[in-house]
Short mmCIF file of C-alpha atoms in Angstrom, two decimals:
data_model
loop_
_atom_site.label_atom_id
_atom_site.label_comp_id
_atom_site.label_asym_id
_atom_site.label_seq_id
_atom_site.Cartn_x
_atom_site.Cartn_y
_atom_site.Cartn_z
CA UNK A 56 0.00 0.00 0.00
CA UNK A 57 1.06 3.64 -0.31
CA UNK A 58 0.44 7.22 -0.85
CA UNK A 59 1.91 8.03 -4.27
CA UNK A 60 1.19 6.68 -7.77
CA UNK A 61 4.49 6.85 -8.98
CA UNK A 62 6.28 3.48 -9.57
CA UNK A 63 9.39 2.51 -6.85
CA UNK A 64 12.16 0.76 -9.24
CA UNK A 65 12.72 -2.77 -7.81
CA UNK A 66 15.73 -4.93 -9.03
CA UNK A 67 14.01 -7.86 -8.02
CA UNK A 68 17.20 -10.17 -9.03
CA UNK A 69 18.46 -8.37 -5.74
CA UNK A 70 15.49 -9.54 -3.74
CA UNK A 71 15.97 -12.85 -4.30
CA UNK A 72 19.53 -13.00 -4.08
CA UNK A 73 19.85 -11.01 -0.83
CA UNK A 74 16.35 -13.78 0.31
CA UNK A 75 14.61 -10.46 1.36
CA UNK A 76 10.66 -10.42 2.15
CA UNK A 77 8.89 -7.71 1.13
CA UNK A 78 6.01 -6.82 4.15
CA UNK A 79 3.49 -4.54 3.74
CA UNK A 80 0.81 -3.10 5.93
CA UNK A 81 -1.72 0.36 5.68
CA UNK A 82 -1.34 2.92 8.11
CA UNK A 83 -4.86 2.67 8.77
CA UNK A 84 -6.59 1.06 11.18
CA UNK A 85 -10.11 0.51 11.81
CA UNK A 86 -10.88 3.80 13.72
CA UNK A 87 -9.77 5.61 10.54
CA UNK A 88 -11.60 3.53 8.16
CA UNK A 89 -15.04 4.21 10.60
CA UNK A 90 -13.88 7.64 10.87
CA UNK A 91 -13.74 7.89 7.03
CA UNK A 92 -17.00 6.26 6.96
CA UNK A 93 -18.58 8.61 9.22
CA UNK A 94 -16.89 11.95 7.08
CA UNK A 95 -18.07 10.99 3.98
CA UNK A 96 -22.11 10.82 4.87
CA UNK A 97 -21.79 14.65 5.52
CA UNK A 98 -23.62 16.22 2.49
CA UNK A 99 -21.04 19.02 2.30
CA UNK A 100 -17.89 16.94 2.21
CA UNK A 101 -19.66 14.80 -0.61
CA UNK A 102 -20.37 18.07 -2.41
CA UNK A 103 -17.04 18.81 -2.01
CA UNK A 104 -15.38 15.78 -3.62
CA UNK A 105 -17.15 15.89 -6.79
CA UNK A 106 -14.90 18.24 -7.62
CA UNK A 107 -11.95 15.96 -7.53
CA UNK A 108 -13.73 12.75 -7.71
CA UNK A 109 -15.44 11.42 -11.58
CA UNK A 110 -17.61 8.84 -10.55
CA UNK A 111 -18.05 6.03 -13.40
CA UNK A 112 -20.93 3.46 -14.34
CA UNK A 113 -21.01 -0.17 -12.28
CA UNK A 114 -18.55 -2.94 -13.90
CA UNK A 115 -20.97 -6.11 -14.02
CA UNK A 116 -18.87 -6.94 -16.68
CA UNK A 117 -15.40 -7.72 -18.74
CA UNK A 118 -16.35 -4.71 -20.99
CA UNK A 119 -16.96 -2.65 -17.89
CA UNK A 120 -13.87 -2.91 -16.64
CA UNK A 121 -12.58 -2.09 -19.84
CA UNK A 122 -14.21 0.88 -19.84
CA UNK A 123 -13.67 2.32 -16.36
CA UNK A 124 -10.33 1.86 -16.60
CA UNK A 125 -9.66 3.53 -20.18
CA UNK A 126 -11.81 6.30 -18.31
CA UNK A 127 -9.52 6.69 -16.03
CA UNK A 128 -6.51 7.23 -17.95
CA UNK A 129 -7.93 10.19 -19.22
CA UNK A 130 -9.40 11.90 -16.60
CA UNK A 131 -7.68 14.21 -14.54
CA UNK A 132 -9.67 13.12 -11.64
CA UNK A 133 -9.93 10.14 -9.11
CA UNK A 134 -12.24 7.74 -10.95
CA UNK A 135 -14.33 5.67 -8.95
CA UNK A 136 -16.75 2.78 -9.54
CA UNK A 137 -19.05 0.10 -8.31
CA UNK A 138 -17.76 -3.25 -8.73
CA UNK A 139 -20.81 -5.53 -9.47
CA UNK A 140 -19.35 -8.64 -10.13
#
């Protein structure tokens, strides 16, 4: 998990030489995630993130996915979506 969307550079030949385990873990915890929870149902915060946010249609299917993720790369936004698989 992590907080930026650009790539880390791995020489994973490295890894396996040196027998290294890569662990991860979220910062979060479940008192964020509820606290999260509890943010988002206020009416003014929602308002707020549909100006950063472009929600997309519900992937029920192999096309969907297609198409929420070729959204994506060309919107300057978060894009977010229902999975309804």
């Amino acid at each position: 998990m992590g907080v930026s969307d650009n790539r880390v550079a791995v020489n994973t030949r490295d890894v396996l030489e040196k027998g290294l385990t890569f662990v991860r873990s979220s910062r979060s915890g479940r008192e964020d995630f509820e606290r999260a929870v509890e943010i988002l149902a206020n009416r003014r915060v929602q308002s707020r993130l549909k100006n950063i946010i472009h929600v997309d249609g519900e992937v029920q299917a192999i096309s969907d996915i297609h198409r929420a993720f070729a959204t994506d790369l060309v919107t300057p936004f978060k894009t977010v979506f229902k999975w309804g698989i």
